[in-house]
XYZ file of N, CA and C in Angstrom:
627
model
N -32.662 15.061 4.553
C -32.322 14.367 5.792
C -33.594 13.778 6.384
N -33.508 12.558 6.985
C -34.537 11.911 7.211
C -34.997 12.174 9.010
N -35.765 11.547 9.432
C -36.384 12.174 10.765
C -35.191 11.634 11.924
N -34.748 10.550 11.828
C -34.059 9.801 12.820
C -32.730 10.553 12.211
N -32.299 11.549 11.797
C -30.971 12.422 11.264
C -29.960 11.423 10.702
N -30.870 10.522 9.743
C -29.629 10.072 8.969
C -30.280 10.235 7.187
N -28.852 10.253 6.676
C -29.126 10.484 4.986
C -29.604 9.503 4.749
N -30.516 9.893 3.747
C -31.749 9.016 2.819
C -31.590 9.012 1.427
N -31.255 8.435 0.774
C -31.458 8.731 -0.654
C -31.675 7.106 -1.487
N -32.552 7.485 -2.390
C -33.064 6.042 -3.707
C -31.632 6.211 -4.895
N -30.817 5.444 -4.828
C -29.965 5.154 -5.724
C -30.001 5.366 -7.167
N -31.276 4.946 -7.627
C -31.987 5.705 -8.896
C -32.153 6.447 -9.065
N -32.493 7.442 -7.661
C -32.875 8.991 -7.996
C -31.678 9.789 -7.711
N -30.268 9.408 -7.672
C -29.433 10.160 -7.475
C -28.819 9.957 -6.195
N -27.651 10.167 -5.493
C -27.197 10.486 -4.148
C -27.634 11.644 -3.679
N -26.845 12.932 -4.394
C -27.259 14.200 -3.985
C -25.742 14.533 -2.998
N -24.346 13.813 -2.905
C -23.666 14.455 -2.792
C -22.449 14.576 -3.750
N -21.483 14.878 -3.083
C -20.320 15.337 -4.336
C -19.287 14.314 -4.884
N -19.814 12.761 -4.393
C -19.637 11.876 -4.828
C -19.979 10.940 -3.892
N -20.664 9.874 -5.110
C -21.215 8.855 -4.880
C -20.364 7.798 -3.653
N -21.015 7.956 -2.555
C -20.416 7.236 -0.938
C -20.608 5.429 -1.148
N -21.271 4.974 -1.999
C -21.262 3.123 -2.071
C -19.618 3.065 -1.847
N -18.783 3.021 -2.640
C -17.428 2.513 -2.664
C -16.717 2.938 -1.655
N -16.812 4.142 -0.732
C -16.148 4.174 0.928
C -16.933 4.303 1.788
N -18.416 3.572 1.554
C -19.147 2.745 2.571
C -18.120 1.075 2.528
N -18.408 0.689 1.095
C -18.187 -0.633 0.812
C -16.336 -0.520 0.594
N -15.751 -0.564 1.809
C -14.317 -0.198 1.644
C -13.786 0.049 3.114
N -12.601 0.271 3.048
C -11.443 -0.155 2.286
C -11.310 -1.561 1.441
N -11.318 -1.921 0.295
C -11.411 -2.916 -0.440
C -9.961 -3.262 -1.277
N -10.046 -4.312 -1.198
C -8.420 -4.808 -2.066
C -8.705 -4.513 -3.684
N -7.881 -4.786 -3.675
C -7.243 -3.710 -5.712
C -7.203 -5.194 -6.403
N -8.172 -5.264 -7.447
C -7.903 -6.670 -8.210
C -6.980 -6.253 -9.736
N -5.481 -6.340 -8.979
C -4.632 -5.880 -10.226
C -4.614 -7.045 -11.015
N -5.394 -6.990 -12.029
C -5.390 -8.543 -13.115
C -4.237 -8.516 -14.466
N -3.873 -9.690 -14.583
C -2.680 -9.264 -16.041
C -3.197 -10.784 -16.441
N -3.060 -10.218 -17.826
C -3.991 -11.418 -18.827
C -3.321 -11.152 -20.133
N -3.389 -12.359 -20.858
C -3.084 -12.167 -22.472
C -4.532 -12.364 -23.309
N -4.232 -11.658 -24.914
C -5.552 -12.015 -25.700
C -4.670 -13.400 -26.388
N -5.302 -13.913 -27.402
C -5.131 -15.001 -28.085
C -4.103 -15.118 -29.105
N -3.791 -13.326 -28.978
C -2.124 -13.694 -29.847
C -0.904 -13.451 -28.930
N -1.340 -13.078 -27.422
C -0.301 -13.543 -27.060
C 0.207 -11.835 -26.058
N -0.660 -10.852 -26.493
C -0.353 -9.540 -26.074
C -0.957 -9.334 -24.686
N 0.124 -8.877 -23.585
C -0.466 -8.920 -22.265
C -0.975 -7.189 -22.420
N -1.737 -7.569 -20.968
C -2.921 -6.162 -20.451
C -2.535 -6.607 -19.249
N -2.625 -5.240 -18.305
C -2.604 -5.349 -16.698
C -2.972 -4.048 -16.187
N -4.619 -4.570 -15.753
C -5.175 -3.460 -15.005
C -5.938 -3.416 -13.501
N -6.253 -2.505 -12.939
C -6.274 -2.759 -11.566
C -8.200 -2.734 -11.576
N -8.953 -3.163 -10.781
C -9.737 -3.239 -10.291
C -10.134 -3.029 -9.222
N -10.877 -2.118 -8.798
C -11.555 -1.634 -6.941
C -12.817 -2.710 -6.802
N -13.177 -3.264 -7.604
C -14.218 -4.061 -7.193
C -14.089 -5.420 -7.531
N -13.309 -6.249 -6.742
C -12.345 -7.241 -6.297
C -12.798 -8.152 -4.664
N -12.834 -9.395 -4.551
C -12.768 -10.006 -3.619
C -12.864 -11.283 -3.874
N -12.298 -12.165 -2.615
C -12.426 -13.558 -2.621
C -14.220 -13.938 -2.637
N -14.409 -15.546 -2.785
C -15.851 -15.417 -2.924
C -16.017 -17.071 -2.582
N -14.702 -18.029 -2.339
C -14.954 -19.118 -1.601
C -13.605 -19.729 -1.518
N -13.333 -20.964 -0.664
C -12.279 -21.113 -0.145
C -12.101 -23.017 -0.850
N -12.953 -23.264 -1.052
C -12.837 -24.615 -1.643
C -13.475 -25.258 -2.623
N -13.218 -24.849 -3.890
C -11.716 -24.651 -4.593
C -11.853 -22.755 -4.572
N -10.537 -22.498 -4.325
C -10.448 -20.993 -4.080
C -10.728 -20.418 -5.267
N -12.145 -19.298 -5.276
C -12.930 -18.581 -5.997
C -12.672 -16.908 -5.854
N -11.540 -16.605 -6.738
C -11.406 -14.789 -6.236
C -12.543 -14.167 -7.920
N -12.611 -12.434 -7.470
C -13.556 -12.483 -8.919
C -13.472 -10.652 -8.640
N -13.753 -10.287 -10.086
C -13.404 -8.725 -10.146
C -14.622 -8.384 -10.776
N -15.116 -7.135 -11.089
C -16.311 -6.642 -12.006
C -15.922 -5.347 -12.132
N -16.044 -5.493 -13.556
C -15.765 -4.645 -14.834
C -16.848 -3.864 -15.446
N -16.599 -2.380 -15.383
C -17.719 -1.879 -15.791
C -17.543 -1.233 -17.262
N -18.195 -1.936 -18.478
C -17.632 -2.176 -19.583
C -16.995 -3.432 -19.971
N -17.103 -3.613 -21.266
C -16.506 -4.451 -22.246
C -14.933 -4.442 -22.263
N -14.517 -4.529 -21.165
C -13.000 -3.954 -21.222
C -11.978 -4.988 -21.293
N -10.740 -4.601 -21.811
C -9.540 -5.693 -22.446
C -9.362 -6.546 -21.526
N -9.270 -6.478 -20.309
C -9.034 -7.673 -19.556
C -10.225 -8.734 -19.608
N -11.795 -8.409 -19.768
C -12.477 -9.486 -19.729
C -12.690 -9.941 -21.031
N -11.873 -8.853 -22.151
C -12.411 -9.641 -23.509
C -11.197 -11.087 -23.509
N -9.680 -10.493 -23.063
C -8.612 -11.384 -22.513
C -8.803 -12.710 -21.977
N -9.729 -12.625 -21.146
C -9.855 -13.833 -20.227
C -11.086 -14.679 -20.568
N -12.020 -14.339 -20.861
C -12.987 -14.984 -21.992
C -12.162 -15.540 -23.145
N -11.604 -15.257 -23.262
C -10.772 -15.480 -25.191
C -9.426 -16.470 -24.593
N -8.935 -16.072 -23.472
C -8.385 -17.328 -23.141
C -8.526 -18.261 -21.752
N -9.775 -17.584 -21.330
C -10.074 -18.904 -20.230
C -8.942 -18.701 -18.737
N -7.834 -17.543 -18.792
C -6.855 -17.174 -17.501
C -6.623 -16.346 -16.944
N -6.080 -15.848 -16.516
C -5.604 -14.567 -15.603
C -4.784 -15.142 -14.435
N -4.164 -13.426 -13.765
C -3.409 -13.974 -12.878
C -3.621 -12.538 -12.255
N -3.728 -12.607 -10.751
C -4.276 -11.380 -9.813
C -3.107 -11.010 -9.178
N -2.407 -9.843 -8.864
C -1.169 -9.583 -8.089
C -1.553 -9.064 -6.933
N -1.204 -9.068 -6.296
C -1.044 -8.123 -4.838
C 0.008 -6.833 -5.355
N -1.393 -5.762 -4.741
C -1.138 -4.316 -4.516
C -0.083 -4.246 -3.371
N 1.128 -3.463 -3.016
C 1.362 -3.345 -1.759
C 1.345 -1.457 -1.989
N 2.106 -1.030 -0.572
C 2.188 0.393 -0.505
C 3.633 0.967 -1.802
N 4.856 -0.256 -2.267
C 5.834 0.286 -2.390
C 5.465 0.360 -4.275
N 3.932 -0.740 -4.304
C 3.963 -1.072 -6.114
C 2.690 -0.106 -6.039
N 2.513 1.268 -5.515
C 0.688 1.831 -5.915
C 0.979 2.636 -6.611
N 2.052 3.596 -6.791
C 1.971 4.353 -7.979
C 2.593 3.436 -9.250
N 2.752 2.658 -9.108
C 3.077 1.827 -10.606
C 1.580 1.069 -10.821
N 0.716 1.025 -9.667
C -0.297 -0.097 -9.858
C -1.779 1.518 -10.732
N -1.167 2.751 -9.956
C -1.573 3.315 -10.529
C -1.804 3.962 -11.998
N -0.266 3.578 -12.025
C -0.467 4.011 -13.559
C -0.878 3.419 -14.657
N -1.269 1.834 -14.384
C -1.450 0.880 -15.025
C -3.316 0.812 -15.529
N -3.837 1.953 -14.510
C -5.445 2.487 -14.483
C -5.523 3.131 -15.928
N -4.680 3.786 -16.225
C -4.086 5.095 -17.389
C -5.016 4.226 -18.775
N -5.803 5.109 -19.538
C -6.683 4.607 -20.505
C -5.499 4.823 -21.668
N -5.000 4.059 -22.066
C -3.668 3.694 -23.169
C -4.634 3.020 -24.165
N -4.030 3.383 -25.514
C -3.659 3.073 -26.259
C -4.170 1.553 -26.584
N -4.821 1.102 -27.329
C -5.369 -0.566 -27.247
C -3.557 -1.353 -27.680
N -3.697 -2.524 -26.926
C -2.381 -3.039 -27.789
C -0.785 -2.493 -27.100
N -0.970 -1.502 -26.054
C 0.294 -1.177 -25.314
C 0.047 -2.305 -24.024
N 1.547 -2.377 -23.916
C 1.754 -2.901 -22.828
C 1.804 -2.349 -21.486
N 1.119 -2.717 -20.443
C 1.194 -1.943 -19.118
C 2.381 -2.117 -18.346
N 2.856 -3.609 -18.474
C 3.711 -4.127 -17.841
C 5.180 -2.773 -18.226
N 5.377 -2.497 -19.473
C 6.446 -1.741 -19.982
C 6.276 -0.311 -19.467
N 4.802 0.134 -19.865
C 4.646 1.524 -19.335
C 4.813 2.092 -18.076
N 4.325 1.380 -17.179
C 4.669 1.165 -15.376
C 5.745 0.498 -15.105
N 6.671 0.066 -15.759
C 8.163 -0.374 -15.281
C 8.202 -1.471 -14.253
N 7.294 -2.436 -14.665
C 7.566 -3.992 -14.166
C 7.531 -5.333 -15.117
N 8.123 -6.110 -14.165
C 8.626 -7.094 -14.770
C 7.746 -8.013 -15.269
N 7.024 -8.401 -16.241
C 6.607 -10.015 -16.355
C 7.230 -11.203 -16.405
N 6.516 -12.219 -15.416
C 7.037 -13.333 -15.232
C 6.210 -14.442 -15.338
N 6.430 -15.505 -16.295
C 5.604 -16.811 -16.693
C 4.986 -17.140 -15.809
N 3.532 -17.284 -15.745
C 3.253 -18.068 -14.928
C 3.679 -19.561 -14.691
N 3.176 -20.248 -13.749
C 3.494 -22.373 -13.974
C 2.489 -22.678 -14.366
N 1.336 -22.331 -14.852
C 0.398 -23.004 -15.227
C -0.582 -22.124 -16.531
N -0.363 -20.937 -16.134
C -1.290 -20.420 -17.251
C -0.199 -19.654 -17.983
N -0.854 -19.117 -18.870
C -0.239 -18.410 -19.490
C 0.102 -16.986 -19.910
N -1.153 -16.457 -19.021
C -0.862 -15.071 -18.169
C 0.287 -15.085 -17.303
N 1.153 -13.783 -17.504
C 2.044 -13.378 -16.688
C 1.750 -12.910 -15.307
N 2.478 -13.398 -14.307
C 2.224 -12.417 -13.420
C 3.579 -11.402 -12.726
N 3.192 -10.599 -12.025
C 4.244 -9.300 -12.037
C 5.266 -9.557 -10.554
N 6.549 -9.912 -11.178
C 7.841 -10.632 -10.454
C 7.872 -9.675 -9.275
N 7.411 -7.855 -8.844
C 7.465 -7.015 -8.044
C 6.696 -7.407 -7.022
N 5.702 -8.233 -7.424
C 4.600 -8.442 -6.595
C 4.729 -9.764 -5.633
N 4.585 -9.335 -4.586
C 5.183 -10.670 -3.578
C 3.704 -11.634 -3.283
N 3.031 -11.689 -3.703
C 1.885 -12.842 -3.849
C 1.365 -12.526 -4.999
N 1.200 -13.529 -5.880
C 0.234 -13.777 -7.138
C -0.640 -15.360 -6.833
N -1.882 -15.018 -7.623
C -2.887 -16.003 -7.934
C -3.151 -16.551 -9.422
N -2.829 -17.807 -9.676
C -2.695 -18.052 -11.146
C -3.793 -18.234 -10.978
N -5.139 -18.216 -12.103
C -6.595 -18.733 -12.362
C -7.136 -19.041 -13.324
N -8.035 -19.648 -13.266
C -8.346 -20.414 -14.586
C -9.566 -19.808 -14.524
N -10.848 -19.094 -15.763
C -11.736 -18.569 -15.525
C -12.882 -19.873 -15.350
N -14.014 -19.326 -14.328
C -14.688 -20.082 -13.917
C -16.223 -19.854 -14.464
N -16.921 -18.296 -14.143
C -17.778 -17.693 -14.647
C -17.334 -15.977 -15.470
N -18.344 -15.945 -16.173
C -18.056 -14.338 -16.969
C -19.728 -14.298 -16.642
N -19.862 -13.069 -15.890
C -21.518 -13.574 -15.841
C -22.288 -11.585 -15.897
N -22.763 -11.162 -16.601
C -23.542 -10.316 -17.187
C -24.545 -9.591 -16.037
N -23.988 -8.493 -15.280
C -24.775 -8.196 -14.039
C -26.193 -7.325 -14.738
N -27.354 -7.929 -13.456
C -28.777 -7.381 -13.881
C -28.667 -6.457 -12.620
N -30.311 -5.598 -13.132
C -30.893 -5.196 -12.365
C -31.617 -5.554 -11.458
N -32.640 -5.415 -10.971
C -33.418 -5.922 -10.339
C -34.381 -6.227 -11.155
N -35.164 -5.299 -11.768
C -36.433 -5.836 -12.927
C -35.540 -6.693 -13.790
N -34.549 -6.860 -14.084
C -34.167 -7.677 -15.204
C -33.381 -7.363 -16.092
N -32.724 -5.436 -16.174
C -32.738 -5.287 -16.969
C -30.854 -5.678 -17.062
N -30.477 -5.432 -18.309
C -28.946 -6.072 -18.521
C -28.193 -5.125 -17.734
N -26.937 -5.023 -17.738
C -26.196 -3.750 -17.318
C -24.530 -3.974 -17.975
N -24.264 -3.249 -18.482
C -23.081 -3.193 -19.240
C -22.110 -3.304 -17.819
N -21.816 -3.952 -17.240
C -21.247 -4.708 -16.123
C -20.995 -5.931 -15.799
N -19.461 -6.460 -15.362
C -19.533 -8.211 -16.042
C -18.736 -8.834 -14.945
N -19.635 -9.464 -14.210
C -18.754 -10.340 -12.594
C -17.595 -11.759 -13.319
N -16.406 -11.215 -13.413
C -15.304 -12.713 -13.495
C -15.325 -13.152 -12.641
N -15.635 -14.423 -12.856
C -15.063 -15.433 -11.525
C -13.784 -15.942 -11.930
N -12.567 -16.719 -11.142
C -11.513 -17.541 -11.425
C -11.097 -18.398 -10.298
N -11.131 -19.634 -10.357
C -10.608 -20.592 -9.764
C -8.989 -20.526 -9.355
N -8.613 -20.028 -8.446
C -7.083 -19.861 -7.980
C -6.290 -21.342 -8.607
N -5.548 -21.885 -9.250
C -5.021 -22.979 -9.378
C -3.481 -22.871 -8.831
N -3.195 -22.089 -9.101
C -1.578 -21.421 -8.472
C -1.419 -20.387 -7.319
N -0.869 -20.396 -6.293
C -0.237 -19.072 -5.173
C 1.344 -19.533 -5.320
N 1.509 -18.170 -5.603
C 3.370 -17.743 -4.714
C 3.137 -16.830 -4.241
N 3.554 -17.122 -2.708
C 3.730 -16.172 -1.562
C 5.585 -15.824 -1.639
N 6.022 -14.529 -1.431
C 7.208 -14.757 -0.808
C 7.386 -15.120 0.525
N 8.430 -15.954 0.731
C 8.450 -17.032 1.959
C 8.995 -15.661 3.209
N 9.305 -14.740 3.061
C 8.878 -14.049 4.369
C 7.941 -13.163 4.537
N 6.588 -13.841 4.036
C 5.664 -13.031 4.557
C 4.740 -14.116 5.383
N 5.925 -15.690 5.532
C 4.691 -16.411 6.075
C 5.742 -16.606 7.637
N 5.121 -16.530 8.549
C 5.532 -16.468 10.485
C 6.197 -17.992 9.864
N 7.292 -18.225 11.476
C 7.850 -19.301 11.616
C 7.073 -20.862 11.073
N 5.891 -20.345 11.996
C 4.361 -21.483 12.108
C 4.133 -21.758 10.427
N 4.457 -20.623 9.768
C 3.368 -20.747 8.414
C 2.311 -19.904 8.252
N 1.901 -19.289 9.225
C 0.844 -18.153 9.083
C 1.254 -16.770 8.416
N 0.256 -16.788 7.443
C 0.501 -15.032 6.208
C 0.242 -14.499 6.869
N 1.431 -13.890 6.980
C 1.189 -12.101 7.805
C 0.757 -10.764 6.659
N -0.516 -10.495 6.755
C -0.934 -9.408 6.327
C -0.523 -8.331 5.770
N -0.757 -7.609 7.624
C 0.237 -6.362 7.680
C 1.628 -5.781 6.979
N 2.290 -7.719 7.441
C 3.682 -7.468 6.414
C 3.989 -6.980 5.123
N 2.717 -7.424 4.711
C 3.102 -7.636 2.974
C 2.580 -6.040 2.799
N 2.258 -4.981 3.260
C 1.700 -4.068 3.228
C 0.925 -3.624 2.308
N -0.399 -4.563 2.246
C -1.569 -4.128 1.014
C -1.875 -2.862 1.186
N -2.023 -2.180 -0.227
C -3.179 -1.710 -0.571
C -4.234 -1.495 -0.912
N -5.492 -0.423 -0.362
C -6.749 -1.077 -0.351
C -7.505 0.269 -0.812
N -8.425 -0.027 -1.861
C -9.083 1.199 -2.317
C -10.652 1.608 -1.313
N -10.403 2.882 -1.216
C -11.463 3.869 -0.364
C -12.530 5.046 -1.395
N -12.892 5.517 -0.637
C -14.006 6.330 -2.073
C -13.429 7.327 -2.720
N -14.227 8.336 -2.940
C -13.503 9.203 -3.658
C -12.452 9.265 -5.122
N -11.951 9.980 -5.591
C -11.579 9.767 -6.644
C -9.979 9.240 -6.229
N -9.972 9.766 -5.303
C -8.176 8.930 -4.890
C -7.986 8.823 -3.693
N -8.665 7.795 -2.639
C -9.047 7.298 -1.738
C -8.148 5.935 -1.360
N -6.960 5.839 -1.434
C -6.451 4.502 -0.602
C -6.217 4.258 0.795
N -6.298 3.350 1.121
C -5.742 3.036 3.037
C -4.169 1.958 2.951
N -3.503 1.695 3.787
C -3.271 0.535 3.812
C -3.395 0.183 5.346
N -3.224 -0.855 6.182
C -3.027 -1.584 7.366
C -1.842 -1.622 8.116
N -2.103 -2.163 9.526
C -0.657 -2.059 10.274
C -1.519 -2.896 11.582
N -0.672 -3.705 12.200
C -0.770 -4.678 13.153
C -1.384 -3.605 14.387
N -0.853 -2.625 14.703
C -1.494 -1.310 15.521
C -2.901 -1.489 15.559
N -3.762 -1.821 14.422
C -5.076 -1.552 14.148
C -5.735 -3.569 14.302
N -4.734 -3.808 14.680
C -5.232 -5.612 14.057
C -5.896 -5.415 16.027
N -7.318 -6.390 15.899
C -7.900 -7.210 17.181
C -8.424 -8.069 16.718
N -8.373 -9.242 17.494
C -8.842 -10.886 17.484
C -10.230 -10.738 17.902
N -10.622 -11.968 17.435
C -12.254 -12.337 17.988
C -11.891 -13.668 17.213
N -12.479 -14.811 18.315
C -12.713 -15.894 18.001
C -14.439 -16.651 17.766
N -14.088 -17.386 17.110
C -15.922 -17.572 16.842
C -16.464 -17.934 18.079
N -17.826 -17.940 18.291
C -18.374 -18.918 19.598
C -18.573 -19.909 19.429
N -18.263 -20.946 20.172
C -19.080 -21.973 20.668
C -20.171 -22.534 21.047
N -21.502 -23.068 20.235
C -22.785 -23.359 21.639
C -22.742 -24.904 21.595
């Protein structure tokens, strides 16, 4: 413990507690449930905690994968994907889809949802899920260290080219209601989720000078 009574620790040299606090510092965070095909055509659909948007024009969402894993060999090999929305009623199906299977099984079958064509790519996305993002991959990019060194860790980027919202999650006006759609959002720990509720929602508008 450091003099001003807050924890101190060098990331290199360890935390020192009973699990590593980055991911419910950096959290509640959205679930990048990705479903992708390889090049003959066999879908994968797995979830991701380290997930977020990353620009708004042309819309840039992006996940990182720790490992060489089927979804980024998928989306490299065909250039797509398609991101679902987690809610509270799809998390134990979104959970089970985490489950280290078998190379070559289908998740979509094992977790008991539906695939549905995308309009543009050729990744499926999951008919349960009331918003999907069709994408076209943008970057696959090889995370460093700081000195340089490589890290078996791999930032996807994807260009959103497609949204379906279901049409009541958008207000009279047109505005996506959040809350409604009731995301789920990953927290630390080994089984750490939150979700949201309008109860907890406050405004702030930008300033003016």
């Amino acid at each position: 413990m450091s003099a001003d009574n807050r924890y101190f620790y060098e990331p290199s040299k360890g935390h020192g507690l009973p699990h590593n606090p980055l991911n419910a510092i950096i959290g509640p965070r959205p679930i990048g449930w990705i479903a992708s095909r390889n090049a003959q055509g066999q879908r994968n659909l797995a979830p991701y905690s380290f997930f977020n948007c990353f620009n708004y024009d042309p819309p840039i969402i992006g996940f990182a994968s720790t490992g060489w894993k089927d979804s980024v060999a998928n989306i490299v090999e065909t250039g797509e994907f398609v991101w679902n929305l987690t809610t509270r009623s799809l998390a134990e199906q979104m959970n089970q889809t985490s489950a280290a299977l078998p190379h070559g099984t289908d998740e979509f079958e094992f977790a008991g949802l539906t695939p549905i064509a995308g309009n543009i790519v050729k990744a499926d996305r999951i008919a349960q899920s009331p918003v999907s993002f069709e994408c076209k991959l943008s970057q696959c990019i090889q995370l460093t260290a700081a000195n340089g060194d490589k890290i078996d860790s791999w930032l996807v980027l994807g260009e959103v080219v497609a949204v379906h919202i279901e049409k009541h999650l958008l207000s009279a006006e047109g505005i996506y209601q959040t809350a409604l759609a009731e995301p789920v959002l990953r927290a630390g720990g080994p089984s750490a989720y939150y979700g949201i509720s309008d109860q907890l929602r406050f405004d702030l508008h930008r300033p003016t000078v």
